[in-house]
Amino acid sequence: MNLVFLGPLGAGKGTQAQLLQEREGIPQISTGDMLRRAMGEGTELGRKARVDVNRGELVPDDVMIGLIGERLREPDTRRGFILDGYPRTLGQAQALDRVLQALERSLDAVVYFQVSDKTIIHRLGGRRVCRKAAHIFHVEFHPPRIPGRCDFDGSGLFQREDDKEETVRHRLEVYHRQTEPLVEFYRSRGILETINAEAEIEDVYAALREMLRARVESR
Ligand code: AMP
């Protein structure tokens, strides 16, 4: 399946995409992870993105459109993909249409993770990410077995620079202004599916799985 996960920061898009990747083998494409990796490696992309990412601003569309165009041309995406954190603007959504058209593919569904700002602020303060492969944990809701260590690869967990409270508030404003309009954009095409993302991780996963099953059956 070709999927877009849409919704605010801290809605659980990355957590659910990782579960779907692990259990169903659909590759997760997280533009945020790609940018953080590039920043860590100090590549040209990383240098271009660093200031915007750390301030909670969006990285310019032309950079993101180039990045996703290249990624979708890699062979592992032929059996499907989950776009996690892309598109975030109307320009990015239109560019995605063009890339998919050129590849003779289309989106099966856009999953909208609906969650309140209050929940987001509460969640992001406790989010921790592993250094090696960006596995996601939460100090309270999804703690690792050994504090500060990733369950999967044992690497250290850290708090993202942009998960500090002030930056989170700014990222939320950016989300409401620039990304939320995409909900209506995809709803009007009849491919939007809404998930209650306030629920617990496994309950959200069960709802997601059921929704995908129904989509496959109606094809
Ligand atoms: P995320 O991990 O999805 O929360 O992304 C972290 C940060 O990376 C965002 O706050 C943006 O600065 C940047 N970023 C990730 N994806 C995009 C995108 N599609 N467009 C612009 N900036 C992005």
JSON list of C-alpha atoms and ligand atoms in Angstrom, two decimals:
[
{"chain": "A", "resi": 1, "resn": "MET", "atom": "CA", "xyz": [0.00, 0.00, 0.00]},
{"chain": "A", "resi": 2, "resn": "ASN", "atom": "CA", "xyz": [1.08, 3.54, -0.74]},
{"chain": "A", "resi": 3, "resn": "LEU", "atom": "CA", "xyz": [0.25, 5.61, 2.32]},
{"chain": "A", "resi": 4, "resn": "VAL", "atom": "CA", "xyz": [0.66, 9.11, 3.70]},
{"chain": "A", "resi": 5, "resn": "PHE", "atom": "CA", "xyz": [0.52, 9.61, 7.47]},
{"chain": "A", "resi": 6, "resn": "LEU", "atom": "CA", "xyz": [-0.77, 13.11, 8.13]},
{"chain": "A", "resi": 7, "resn": "GLY", "atom": "CA", "xyz": [-1.18, 14.84, 11.47]},
{"chain": "A", "resi": 8, "resn": "PRO", "atom": "CA", "xyz": [0.58, 17.02, 14.00]},
{"chain": "A", "resi": 9, "resn": "LEU", "atom": "CA", "xyz": [3.89, 16.31, 15.70]},
{"chain": "A", "resi": 10, "resn": "GLY", "atom": "CA", "xyz": [3.52, 13.84, 18.51]},
{"chain": "A", "resi": 11, "resn": "ALA", "atom": "CA", "xyz": [0.38, 12.28, 17.04]},
{"chain": "A", "resi": 12, "resn": "GLY", "atom": "CA", "xyz": [2.10, 8.90, 16.83]},
{"chain": "A", "resi": 13, "resn": "LYS", "atom": "CA", "xyz": [2.76, 8.81, 13.09]},
{"chain": "A", "resi": 14, "resn": "GLY", "atom": "CA", "xyz": [6.34, 7.64, 13.52]},
{"chain": "A", "resi": 15, "resn": "THR", "atom": "CA", "xyz": [5.47, 5.05, 16.17]},
{"chain": "A", "resi": 16, "resn": "GLN", "atom": "CA", "xyz": [2.71, 3.56, 14.03]},
{"chain": "A", "resi": 17, "resn": "ALA", "atom": "CA", "xyz": [4.82, 3.68, 10.87]},
{"chain": "A", "resi": 18, "resn": "GLN", "atom": "CA", "xyz": [7.59, 1.77, 12.67]},
{"chain": "A", "resi": 19, "resn": "LEU", "atom": "CA", "xyz": [5.08, -0.87, 13.81]},
{"chain": "A", "resi": 20, "resn": "LEU", "atom": "CA", "xyz": [3.64, -1.23, 10.34]},
{"chain": "A", "resi": 21, "resn": "GLN", "atom": "CA", "xyz": [7.12, -1.50, 8.87]},
{"chain": "A", "resi": 22, "resn": "GLU", "atom": "CA", "xyz": [8.14, -4.14, 11.41]},
{"chain": "A", "resi": 23, "resn": "ARG", "atom": "CA", "xyz": [4.95, -6.22, 11.21]},
{"chain": "A", "resi": 24, "resn": "GLU", "atom": "CA", "xyz": [3.87, -5.78, 7.58]},
{"chain": "A", "resi": 25, "resn": "GLY", "atom": "CA", "xyz": [7.12, -4.93, 5.83]},
{"chain": "A", "resi": 26, "resn": "ILE", "atom": "CA", "xyz": [5.97, -1.62, 4.38]},
{"chain": "A", "resi": 27, "resn": "PRO", "atom": "CA", "xyz": [8.93, 0.77, 4.40]},
{"chain": "A", "resi": 28, "resn": "GLN", "atom": "CA", "xyz": [8.62, 3.88, 6.56]},
{"chain": "A", "resi": 29, "resn": "ILE", "atom": "CA", "xyz": [9.91, 7.02, 4.89]},
{"chain": "A", "resi": 30, "resn": "SER", "atom": "CA", "xyz": [10.37, 9.65, 7.58]},
{"chain": "A", "resi": 31, "resn": "THR", "atom": "CA", "xyz": [11.66, 12.93, 6.18]},
{"chain": "A", "resi": 32, "resn": "GLY", "atom": "CA", "xyz": [12.41, 14.09, 9.74]},
{"chain": "A", "resi": 33, "resn": "ASP", "atom": "CA", "xyz": [14.67, 11.04, 10.30]},
{"chain": "A", "resi": 34, "resn": "MET", "atom": "CA", "xyz": [16.34, 11.59, 6.93]},
{"chain": "A", "resi": 35, "resn": "LEU", "atom": "CA", "xyz": [17.11, 15.20, 7.85]},
{"chain": "A", "resi": 36, "resn": "ARG", "atom": "CA", "xyz": [18.38, 14.32, 11.34]},
{"chain": "A", "resi": 37, "resn": "ARG", "atom": "CA", "xyz": [20.64, 11.63, 9.87]},
{"chain": "A", "resi": 38, "resn": "ALA", "atom": "CA", "xyz": [22.00, 14.11, 7.32]},
{"chain": "A", "resi": 39, "resn": "MET", "atom": "CA", "xyz": [22.57, 16.65, 10.13]},
{"chain": "A", "resi": 40, "resn": "GLY", "atom": "CA", "xyz": [24.41, 14.04, 12.17]},
{"chain": "A", "resi": 41, "resn": "GLU", "atom": "CA", "xyz": [26.62, 13.13, 9.23]},
{"chain": "A", "resi": 42, "resn": "GLY", "atom": "CA", "xyz": [27.22, 16.79, 8.35]},
{"chain": "A", "resi": 43, "resn": "THR", "atom": "CA", "xyz": [26.27, 16.36, 4.68]},
{"chain": "A", "resi": 44, "resn": "GLU", "atom": "CA", "xyz": [25.28, 19.30, 2.48]},
{"chain": "A", "resi": 45, "resn": "LEU", "atom": "CA", "xyz": [21.61, 18.49, 3.10]},
{"chain": "A", "resi": 46, "resn": "GLY", "atom": "CA", "xyz": [22.23, 18.40, 6.83]},
{"chain": "A", "resi": 47, "resn": "ARG", "atom": "CA", "xyz": [23.93, 21.79, 6.76]},
{"chain": "A", "resi": 48, "resn": "LYS", "atom": "CA", "xyz": [21.05, 23.27, 4.75]},
{"chain": "A", "resi": 49, "resn": "ALA", "atom": "CA", "xyz": [18.41, 21.87, 7.13]},
{"chain": "A", "resi": 50, "resn": "ARG", "atom": "CA", "xyz": [19.99, 22.36, 10.56]},
{"chain": "A", "resi": 51, "resn": "VAL", "atom": "CA", "xyz": [18.84, 25.88, 11.41]},
{"chain": "A", "resi": 52, "resn": "ASP", "atom": "CA", "xyz": [15.25, 25.32, 10.27]},
{"chain": "A", "resi": 53, "resn": "VAL", "atom": "CA", "xyz": [14.91, 21.95, 12.02]},
{"chain": "A", "resi": 54, "resn": "ASN", "atom": "CA", "xyz": [16.30, 23.17, 15.33]},
{"chain": "A", "resi": 55, "resn": "ARG", "atom": "CA", "xyz": [14.05, 26.24, 15.26]},
{"chain": "A", "resi": 56, "resn": "GLY", "atom": "CA", "xyz": [10.97, 24.20, 14.42]},
{"chain": "A", "resi": 57, "resn": "GLU", "atom": "CA", "xyz": [10.58, 25.83, 10.99]},
{"chain": "A", "resi": 58, "resn": "LEU", "atom": "CA", "xyz": [9.88, 23.90, 7.82]},
{"chain": "A", "resi": 59, "resn": "VAL", "atom": "CA", "xyz": [12.80, 23.14, 5.52]},
{"chain": "A", "resi": 60, "resn": "PRO", "atom": "CA", "xyz": [12.14, 24.83, 2.11]},
{"chain": "A", "resi": 61, "resn": "ASP", "atom": "CA", "xyz": [9.89, 22.97, -0.31]},
{"chain": "A", "resi": 62, "resn": "ASP", "atom": "CA", "xyz": [12.48, 22.66, -3.08]},
{"chain": "A", "resi": 63, "resn": "VAL", "atom": "CA", "xyz": [14.87, 20.80, -0.76]},
{"chain": "A", "resi": 64, "resn": "MET", "atom": "CA", "xyz": [12.14, 18.46, 0.49]},
{"chain": "A", "resi": 65, "resn": "ILE", "atom": "CA", "xyz": [10.67, 17.82, -2.95]},
{"chain": "A", "resi": 66, "resn": "GLY", "atom": "CA", "xyz": [14.09, 16.82, -4.29]},
{"chain": "A", "resi": 67, "resn": "LEU", "atom": "CA", "xyz": [14.69, 14.54, -1.32]},
{"chain": "A", "resi": 68, "resn": "ILE", "atom": "CA", "xyz": [11.38, 12.69, -1.55]},
{"chain": "A", "resi": 69, "resn": "GLY", "atom": "CA", "xyz": [11.56, 12.40, -5.35]},
{"chain": "A", "resi": 70, "resn": "GLU", "atom": "CA", "xyz": [14.87, 10.58, -5.01]},
{"chain": "A", "resi": 71, "resn": "ARG", "atom": "CA", "xyz": [13.71, 8.37, -2.15]},
{"chain": "A", "resi": 72, "resn": "LEU", "atom": "CA", "xyz": [10.55, 7.23, -3.96]},
{"chain": "A", "resi": 73, "resn": "ARG", "atom": "CA", "xyz": [12.66, 6.13, -6.91]},
{"chain": "A", "resi": 74, "resn": "GLU", "atom": "CA", "xyz": [14.51, 3.59, -4.76]},
{"chain": "A", "resi": 75, "resn": "PRO", "atom": "CA", "xyz": [13.46, -0.02, -5.43]},
{"chain": "A", "resi": 76, "resn": "ASP", "atom": "CA", "xyz": [12.27, -0.91, -1.91]},
{"chain": "A", "resi": 77, "resn": "THR", "atom": "CA", "xyz": [9.27, 1.42, -2.36]},
{"chain": "A", "resi": 78, "resn": "ARG", "atom": "CA", "xyz": [7.84, -0.60, -5.26]},
{"chain": "A", "resi": 79, "resn": "ARG", "atom": "CA", "xyz": [5.84, -2.81, -2.91]},
{"chain": "A", "resi": 80, "resn": "GLY", "atom": "CA", "xyz": [4.50, 0.17, -1.01]},
{"chain": "A", "resi": 81, "resn": "PHE", "atom": "CA", "xyz": [5.58, 2.92, 1.36]},
{"chain": "A", "resi": 82, "resn": "ILE", "atom": "CA", "xyz": [4.48, 5.01, 4.33]},
{"chain": "A", "resi": 83, "resn": "LEU", "atom": "CA", "xyz": [5.28, 8.69, 4.04]},
{"chain": "A", "resi": 84, "resn": "ASP", "atom": "CA", "xyz": [5.72, 9.96, 7.60]},
{"chain": "A", "resi": 85, "resn": "GLY", "atom": "CA", "xyz": [6.07, 13.73, 7.81]},
{"chain": "A", "resi": 86, "resn": "TYR", "atom": "CA", "xyz": [5.69, 14.46, 4.10]},
{"chain": "A", "resi": 87, "resn": "PRO", "atom": "CA", "xyz": [3.86, 16.35, 2.58]},
{"chain": "A", "resi": 88, "resn": "ARG", "atom": "CA", "xyz": [3.68, 19.29, 4.98]},
{"chain": "A", "resi": 89, "resn": "THR", "atom": "CA", "xyz": [2.63, 22.03, 2.54]},
{"chain": "A", "resi": 90, "resn": "LEU", "atom": "CA", "xyz": [0.32, 22.26, -0.45]},
{"chain": "A", "resi": 91, "resn": "GLY", "atom": "CA", "xyz": [3.35, 22.69, -2.72]},
{"chain": "A", "resi": 92, "resn": "GLN", "atom": "CA", "xyz": [4.81, 19.42, -1.40]},
{"chain": "A", "resi": 93, "resn": "ALA", "atom": "CA", "xyz": [1.49, 17.62, -1.92]},
{"chain": "A", "resi": 94, "resn": "GLN", "atom": "CA", "xyz": [1.30, 18.82, -5.52]},
{"chain": "A", "resi": 95, "resn": "ALA", "atom": "CA", "xyz": [4.91, 17.78, -6.12]},
{"chain": "A", "resi": 96, "resn": "LEU", "atom": "CA", "xyz": [4.11, 14.35, -4.68]},
{"chain": "A", "resi": 97, "resn": "ASP", "atom": "CA", "xyz": [1.29, 13.99, -7.22]},
{"chain": "A", "resi": 98, "resn": "ARG", "atom": "CA", "xyz": [3.75, 14.71, -10.01]},
{"chain": "A", "resi": 99, "resn": "VAL", "atom": "CA", "xyz": [6.37, 12.22, -8.75]},
{"chain": "A", "resi": 100, "resn": "LEU", "atom": "CA", "xyz": [3.80, 9.46, -8.30]},
{"chain": "A", "resi": 101, "resn": "GLN", "atom": "CA", "xyz": [2.32, 10.14, -11.73]},
{"chain": "A", "resi": 102, "resn": "ALA", "atom": "CA", "xyz": [5.77, 9.86, -13.30]},
{"chain": "A", "resi": 103, "resn": "LEU", "atom": "CA", "xyz": [6.25, 6.54, -11.50]},
{"chain": "A", "resi": 104, "resn": "GLU", "atom": "CA", "xyz": [2.74, 5.39, -12.51]},
{"chain": "A", "resi": 105, "resn": "ARG", "atom": "CA", "xyz": [1.69, 4.96, -8.91]},
{"chain": "A", "resi": 106, "resn": "SER", "atom": "CA", "xyz": [-0.96, 6.55, -6.72]},
{"chain": "A", "resi": 107, "resn": "LEU", "atom": "CA", "xyz": [-1.85, 6.92, -3.05]},
{"chain": "A", "resi": 108, "resn": "ASP", "atom": "CA", "xyz": [-4.13, 4.27, -1.55]},
{"chain": "A", "resi": 109, "resn": "ALA", "atom": "CA", "xyz": [-4.95, 6.30, 1.56]},
{"chain": "A", "resi": 110, "resn": "VAL", "atom": "CA", "xyz": [-3.98, 9.34, 3.58]},
{"chain": "A", "resi": 111, "resn": "VAL", "atom": "CA", "xyz": [-4.31, 8.53, 7.27]},
{"chain": "A", "resi": 112, "resn": "TYR", "atom": "CA", "xyz": [-5.09, 11.56, 9.41]},
{"chain": "A", "resi": 113, "resn": "PHE", "atom": "CA", "xyz": [-3.96, 11.13, 13.03]},
{"chain": "A", "resi": 114, "resn": "GLN", "atom": "CA", "xyz": [-6.35, 13.30, 15.03]},
{"chain": "A", "resi": 115, "resn": "VAL", "atom": "CA", "xyz": [-5.15, 14.46, 18.45]},
{"chain": "A", "resi": 116, "resn": "SER", "atom": "CA", "xyz": [-5.50, 17.56, 20.65]},
{"chain": "A", "resi": 117, "resn": "ASP", "atom": "CA", "xyz": [-2.74, 20.14, 21.19]},
{"chain": "A", "resi": 118, "resn": "LYS", "atom": "CA", "xyz": [-2.91, 19.37, 24.93]},
{"chain": "A", "resi": 119, "resn": "THR", "atom": "CA", "xyz": [-2.05, 15.70, 24.39]},
{"chain": "A", "resi": 120, "resn": "ILE", "atom": "CA", "xyz": [0.78, 16.63, 22.02]},
{"chain": "A", "resi": 121, "resn": "ILE", "atom": "CA", "xyz": [2.49, 18.93, 24.49]},
{"chain": "A", "resi": 122, "resn": "HIS", "atom": "CA", "xyz": [2.22, 16.28, 27.18]},
{"chain": "A", "resi": 123, "resn": "ARG", "atom": "CA", "xyz": [3.59, 13.56, 24.90]},
{"chain": "A", "resi": 124, "resn": "LEU", "atom": "CA", "xyz": [6.52, 15.40, 23.38]},
{"chain": "A", "resi": 125, "resn": "GLY", "atom": "CA", "xyz": [8.10, 16.36, 26.69]},
{"chain": "A", "resi": 126, "resn": "GLY", "atom": "CA", "xyz": [8.66, 12.66, 27.40]},
{"chain": "A", "resi": 127, "resn": "ARG", "atom": "CA", "xyz": [9.60, 11.47, 23.91]},
{"chain": "A", "resi": 128, "resn": "ARG", "atom": "CA", "xyz": [13.03, 9.90, 23.56]},
{"chain": "A", "resi": 129, "resn": "VAL", "atom": "CA", "xyz": [14.64, 8.65, 20.36]},
{"chain": "A", "resi": 130, "resn": "CYS", "atom": "CA", "xyz": [17.50, 6.21, 19.84]},
{"chain": "A", "resi": 131, "resn": "ARG", "atom": "CA", "xyz": [20.74, 7.37, 18.25]},
{"chain": "A", "resi": 132, "resn": "LYS", "atom": "CA", "xyz": [21.21, 4.45, 15.96]},
{"chain": "A", "resi": 133, "resn": "ALA", "atom": "CA", "xyz": [17.89, 3.93, 14.18]},
{"chain": "A", "resi": 134, "resn": "ALA", "atom": "CA", "xyz": [15.48, 6.56, 15.55]},
{"chain": "A", "resi": 135, "resn": "HIS", "atom": "CA", "xyz": [13.33, 4.04, 17.46]},
{"chain": "A", "resi": 136, "resn": "ILE", "atom": "CA", "xyz": [10.79, 5.99, 19.48]},
{"chain": "A", "resi": 137, "resn": "PHE", "atom": "CA", "xyz": [10.07, 5.67, 23.23]},
{"chain": "A", "resi": 138, "resn": "HIS", "atom": "CA", "xyz": [8.31, 7.68, 25.93]},
{"chain": "A", "resi": 139, "resn": "VAL", "atom": "CA", "xyz": [9.51, 7.94, 29.51]},
{"chain": "A", "resi": 140, "resn": "GLU", "atom": "CA", "xyz": [5.97, 7.38, 30.84]},
{"chain": "A", "resi": 141, "resn": "PHE", "atom": "CA", "xyz": [3.77, 5.82, 28.12]},
{"chain": "A", "resi": 142, "resn": "HIS", "atom": "CA", "xyz": [6.28, 3.56, 26.35]},
{"chain": "A", "resi": 143, "resn": "PRO", "atom": "CA", "xyz": [9.40, 3.27, 28.50]},
{"chain": "A", "resi": 144, "resn": "PRO", "atom": "CA", "xyz": [12.38, 1.21, 27.33]},
{"chain": "A", "resi": 145, "resn": "ARG", "atom": "CA", "xyz": [13.18, -1.95, 29.33]},
{"chain": "A", "resi": 146, "resn": "ILE", "atom": "CA", "xyz": [16.51, -0.44, 30.44]},
{"chain": "A", "resi": 147, "resn": "PRO", "atom": "CA", "xyz": [16.21, 3.30, 31.16]},
{"chain": "A", "resi": 148, "resn": "GLY", "atom": "CA", "xyz": [18.00, 5.39, 28.56]},
{"chain": "A", "resi": 149, "resn": "ARG", "atom": "CA", "xyz": [18.73, 2.40, 26.23]},
{"chain": "A", "resi": 150, "resn": "CYS", "atom": "CA", "xyz": [16.96, 1.34, 23.04]},
{"chain": "A", "resi": 151, "resn": "ASP", "atom": "CA", "xyz": [15.14, -2.04, 23.31]},
{"chain": "A", "resi": 152, "resn": "PHE", "atom": "CA", "xyz": [16.07, -2.89, 19.72]},
{"chain": "A", "resi": 153, "resn": "ASP", "atom": "CA", "xyz": [19.72, -1.98, 19.35]},
{"chain": "A", "resi": 154, "resn": "GLY", "atom": "CA", "xyz": [20.93, -0.91, 22.82]},
{"chain": "A", "resi": 155, "resn": "SER", "atom": "CA", "xyz": [22.00, 2.54, 21.62]},
{"chain": "A", "resi": 156, "resn": "GLY", "atom": "CA", "xyz": [21.52, 5.60, 23.84]},
{"chain": "A", "resi": 157, "resn": "LEU", "atom": "CA", "xyz": [18.24, 7.50, 23.91]},
{"chain": "A", "resi": 158, "resn": "PHE", "atom": "CA", "xyz": [18.13, 11.28, 23.64]},
{"chain": "A", "resi": 159, "resn": "GLN", "atom": "CA", "xyz": [15.61, 14.11, 23.58]},
{"chain": "A", "resi": 160, "resn": "ARG", "atom": "CA", "xyz": [15.31, 15.83, 20.21]},
{"chain": "A", "resi": 161, "resn": "GLU", "atom": "CA", "xyz": [16.45, 19.46, 20.26]},
{"chain": "A", "resi": 162, "resn": "ASP", "atom": "CA", "xyz": [13.11, 20.49, 18.72]},
{"chain": "A", "resi": 163, "resn": "ASP", "atom": "CA", "xyz": [11.06, 18.63, 21.38]},
{"chain": "A", "resi": 164, "resn": "LYS", "atom": "CA", "xyz": [11.84, 21.33, 23.97]},
{"chain": "A", "resi": 165, "resn": "GLU", "atom": "CA", "xyz": [8.58, 22.97, 25.04]},
{"chain": "A", "resi": 166, "resn": "GLU", "atom": "CA", "xyz": [9.05, 26.38, 23.40]},
{"chain": "A", "resi": 167, "resn": "THR", "atom": "CA", "xyz": [9.97, 24.85, 20.06]},
{"chain": "A", "resi": 168, "resn": "VAL", "atom": "CA", "xyz": [7.06, 22.41, 20.30]},
{"chain": "A", "resi": 169, "resn": "ARG", "atom": "CA", "xyz": [4.62, 25.34, 20.61]},
{"chain": "A", "resi": 170, "resn": "HIS", "atom": "CA", "xyz": [6.12, 26.98, 17.55]},
{"chain": "A", "resi": 171, "resn": "ARG", "atom": "CA", "xyz": [6.03, 23.72, 15.56]},
{"chain": "A", "resi": 172, "resn": "LEU", "atom": "CA", "xyz": [2.34, 23.38, 16.44]},
{"chain": "A", "resi": 173, "resn": "GLU", "atom": "CA", "xyz": [1.62, 26.85, 15.05]},
{"chain": "A", "resi": 174, "resn": "VAL", "atom": "CA", "xyz": [3.49, 25.94, 11.87]},
{"chain": "A", "resi": 175, "resn": "TYR", "atom": "CA", "xyz": [1.48, 22.71, 11.65]},
{"chain": "A", "resi": 176, "resn": "HIS", "atom": "CA", "xyz": [-1.89, 24.44, 12.02]},
{"chain": "A", "resi": 177, "resn": "ARG", "atom": "CA", "xyz": [-0.99, 27.11, 9.48]},
{"chain": "A", "resi": 178, "resn": "GLN", "atom": "CA", "xyz": [0.83, 25.15, 6.79]},
{"chain": "A", "resi": 179, "resn": "THR", "atom": "CA", "xyz": [0.02, 21.45, 7.10]},
{"chain": "A", "resi": 180, "resn": "GLU", "atom": "CA", "xyz": [-3.51, 21.17, 8.47]},
{"chain": "A", "resi": 181, "resn": "PRO", "atom": "CA", "xyz": [-5.07, 22.49, 5.21]},
{"chain": "A", "resi": 182, "resn": "LEU", "atom": "CA", "xyz": [-3.90, 19.23, 3.62]},
{"chain": "A", "resi": 183, "resn": "VAL", "atom": "CA", "xyz": [-6.63, 17.39, 5.57]},
{"chain": "A", "resi": 184, "resn": "GLU", "atom": "CA", "xyz": [-9.27, 19.07, 3.38]},
{"chain": "A", "resi": 185, "resn": "PHE", "atom": "CA", "xyz": [-7.10, 18.69, 0.27]},
{"chain": "A", "resi": 186, "resn": "TYR", "atom": "CA", "xyz": [-7.08, 14.89, 0.65]},
{"chain": "A", "resi": 187, "resn": "ARG", "atom": "CA", "xyz": [-10.61, 14.64, 2.06]},
{"chain": "A", "resi": 188, "resn": "SER", "atom": "CA", "xyz": [-11.95, 16.22, -1.12]},
{"chain": "A", "resi": 189, "resn": "ARG", "atom": "CA", "xyz": [-10.26, 13.44, -3.08]},
{"chain": "A", "resi": 190, "resn": "GLY", "atom": "CA", "xyz": [-12.00, 10.74, -1.06]},
{"chain": "A", "resi": 191, "resn": "ILE", "atom": "CA", "xyz": [-8.80, 9.10, 0.20]},
{"chain": "A", "resi": 192, "resn": "LEU", "atom": "CA", "xyz": [-8.71, 10.52, 3.73]},
{"chain": "A", "resi": 193, "resn": "GLU", "atom": "CA", "xyz": [-9.09, 8.12, 6.66]},
{"chain": "A", "resi": 194, "resn": "THR", "atom": "CA", "xyz": [-9.26, 9.57, 10.17]},
{"chain": "A", "resi": 195, "resn": "ILE", "atom": "CA", "xyz": [-7.80, 7.73, 13.16]},
{"chain": "A", "resi": 196, "resn": "ASN", "atom": "CA", "xyz": [-8.36, 8.63, 16.81]},
{"chain": "A", "resi": 197, "resn": "ALA", "atom": "CA", "xyz": [-4.74, 9.15, 17.84]},
{"chain": "A", "resi": 198, "resn": "GLU", "atom": "CA", "xyz": [-5.57, 9.91, 21.49]},
{"chain": "A", "resi": 199, "resn": "ALA", "atom": "CA", "xyz": [-5.79, 6.17, 22.15]},
{"chain": "A", "resi": 200, "resn": "GLU", "atom": "CA", "xyz": [-2.97, 3.89, 23.33]},
{"chain": "A", "resi": 201, "resn": "ILE", "atom": "CA", "xyz": [-0.34, 2.62, 20.91]},
{"chain": "A", "resi": 202, "resn": "GLU", "atom": "CA", "xyz": [-1.73, -0.89, 20.35]},
{"chain": "A", "resi": 203, "resn": "ASP", "atom": "CA", "xyz": [-5.31, 0.37, 20.11]},
{"chain": "A", "resi": 204, "resn": "VAL", "atom": "CA", "xyz": [-4.32, 2.90, 17.46]},
{"chain": "A", "resi": 205, "resn": "TYR", "atom": "CA", "xyz": [-2.45, 0.14, 15.64]},
{"chain": "A", "resi": 206, "resn": "ALA", "atom": "CA", "xyz": [-5.51, -2.16, 15.70]},
{"chain": "A", "resi": 207, "resn": "ALA", "atom": "CA", "xyz": [-7.68, 0.63, 14.25]},
{"chain": "A", "resi": 208, "resn": "LEU", "atom": "CA", "xyz": [-5.09, 1.35, 11.58]},
{"chain": "A", "resi": 209, "resn": "ARG", "atom": "CA", "xyz": [-4.77, -2.31, 10.63]},
{"chain": "A", "resi": 210, "resn": "GLU", "atom": "CA", "xyz": [-8.55, -2.67, 10.37]},
{"chain": "A", "resi": 211, "resn": "MET", "atom": "CA", "xyz": [-8.80, 0.42, 8.22]},
{"chain": "A", "resi": 212, "resn": "LEU", "atom": "CA", "xyz": [-6.10, -0.85, 5.85]},
{"chain": "A", "resi": 213, "resn": "ARG", "atom": "CA", "xyz": [-7.78, -4.27, 5.63]},
{"chain": "A", "resi": 214, "resn": "ALA", "atom": "CA", "xyz": [-11.08, -2.62, 4.66]},
{"chain": "A", "resi": 215, "resn": "ARG", "atom": "CA", "xyz": [-9.28, -0.51, 2.04]},
{"chain": "A", "resi": 216, "resn": "VAL", "atom": "CA", "xyz": [-7.60, -3.55, 0.51]},
{"chain": "A", "resi": 217, "resn": "GLU", "atom": "CA", "xyz": [-10.91, -5.45, 0.37]},
{"chain": "A", "resi": 218, "resn": "SER", "atom": "CA", "xyz": [-12.71, -2.58, -1.33]},
{"chain": "A", "resi": 219, "resn": "ARG", "atom": "CA", "xyz": [-10.10, -2.34, -4.11]},
{"chain": "B", "resi": 1, "resn": "AMP", "atom": "P1", "xyz": [9.56, 15.33, 12.20]},
{"chain": "B", "resi": 1, "resn": "AMP", "atom": "O1", "xyz": [10.56, 14.31, 12.63]},
{"chain": "B", "resi": 1, "resn": "AMP", "atom": "O2", "xyz": [8.62, 14.81, 11.14]},
{"chain": "B", "resi": 1, "resn": "AMP", "atom": "O3", "xyz": [8.83, 15.97, 13.34]},
{"chain": "B", "resi": 1, "resn": "AMP", "atom": "O4", "xyz": [10.40, 16.49, 11.48]},
{"chain": "B", "resi": 1, "resn": "AMP", "atom": "C1", "xyz": [11.34, 17.26, 12.20]},
{"chain": "B", "resi": 1, "resn": "AMP", "atom": "C2", "xyz": [11.65, 18.55, 11.47]},
{"chain": "B", "resi": 1, "resn": "AMP", "atom": "O5", "xyz": [12.21, 18.25, 10.18]},
{"chain": "B", "resi": 1, "resn": "AMP", "atom": "C3", "xyz": [10.45, 19.45, 11.17]},
{"chain": "B", "resi": 1, "resn": "AMP", "atom": "O6", "xyz": [10.09, 20.27, 12.26]},
{"chain": "B", "resi": 1, "resn": "AMP", "atom": "C4", "xyz": [10.99, 20.26, 9.99]},
{"chain": "B", "resi": 1, "resn": "AMP", "atom": "O7", "xyz": [11.93, 21.23, 10.43]},
{"chain": "B", "resi": 1, "resn": "AMP", "atom": "C5", "xyz": [11.78, 19.21, 9.22]},
{"chain": "B", "resi": 1, "resn": "AMP", "atom": "N1", "xyz": [10.93, 18.49, 8.24]},
{"chain": "B", "resi": 1, "resn": "AMP", "atom": "C6", "xyz": [10.62, 17.16, 8.23]},
{"chain": "B", "resi": 1, "resn": "AMP", "atom": "N2", "xyz": [9.82, 16.86, 7.20]},
{"chain": "B", "resi": 1, "resn": "AMP", "atom": "C7", "xyz": [9.62, 18.03, 6.54]},
{"chain": "B", "resi": 1, "resn": "AMP", "atom": "C8", "xyz": [8.87, 18.39, 5.39]},
{"chain": "B", "resi": 1, "resn": "AMP", "atom": "N3", "xyz": [8.15, 17.50, 4.70]},
{"chain": "B", "resi": 1, "resn": "AMP", "atom": "N4", "xyz": [8.90, 19.70, 4.99]},
{"chain": "B", "resi": 1, "resn": "AMP", "atom": "C9", "xyz": [9.62, 20.61, 5.65]},
{"chain": "B", "resi": 1, "resn": "AMP", "atom": "N5", "xyz": [10.33, 20.35, 6.75]},
{"chain": "B", "resi": 1, "resn": "AMP", "atom": "C10", "xyz": [10.34, 19.07, 7.20]}
]
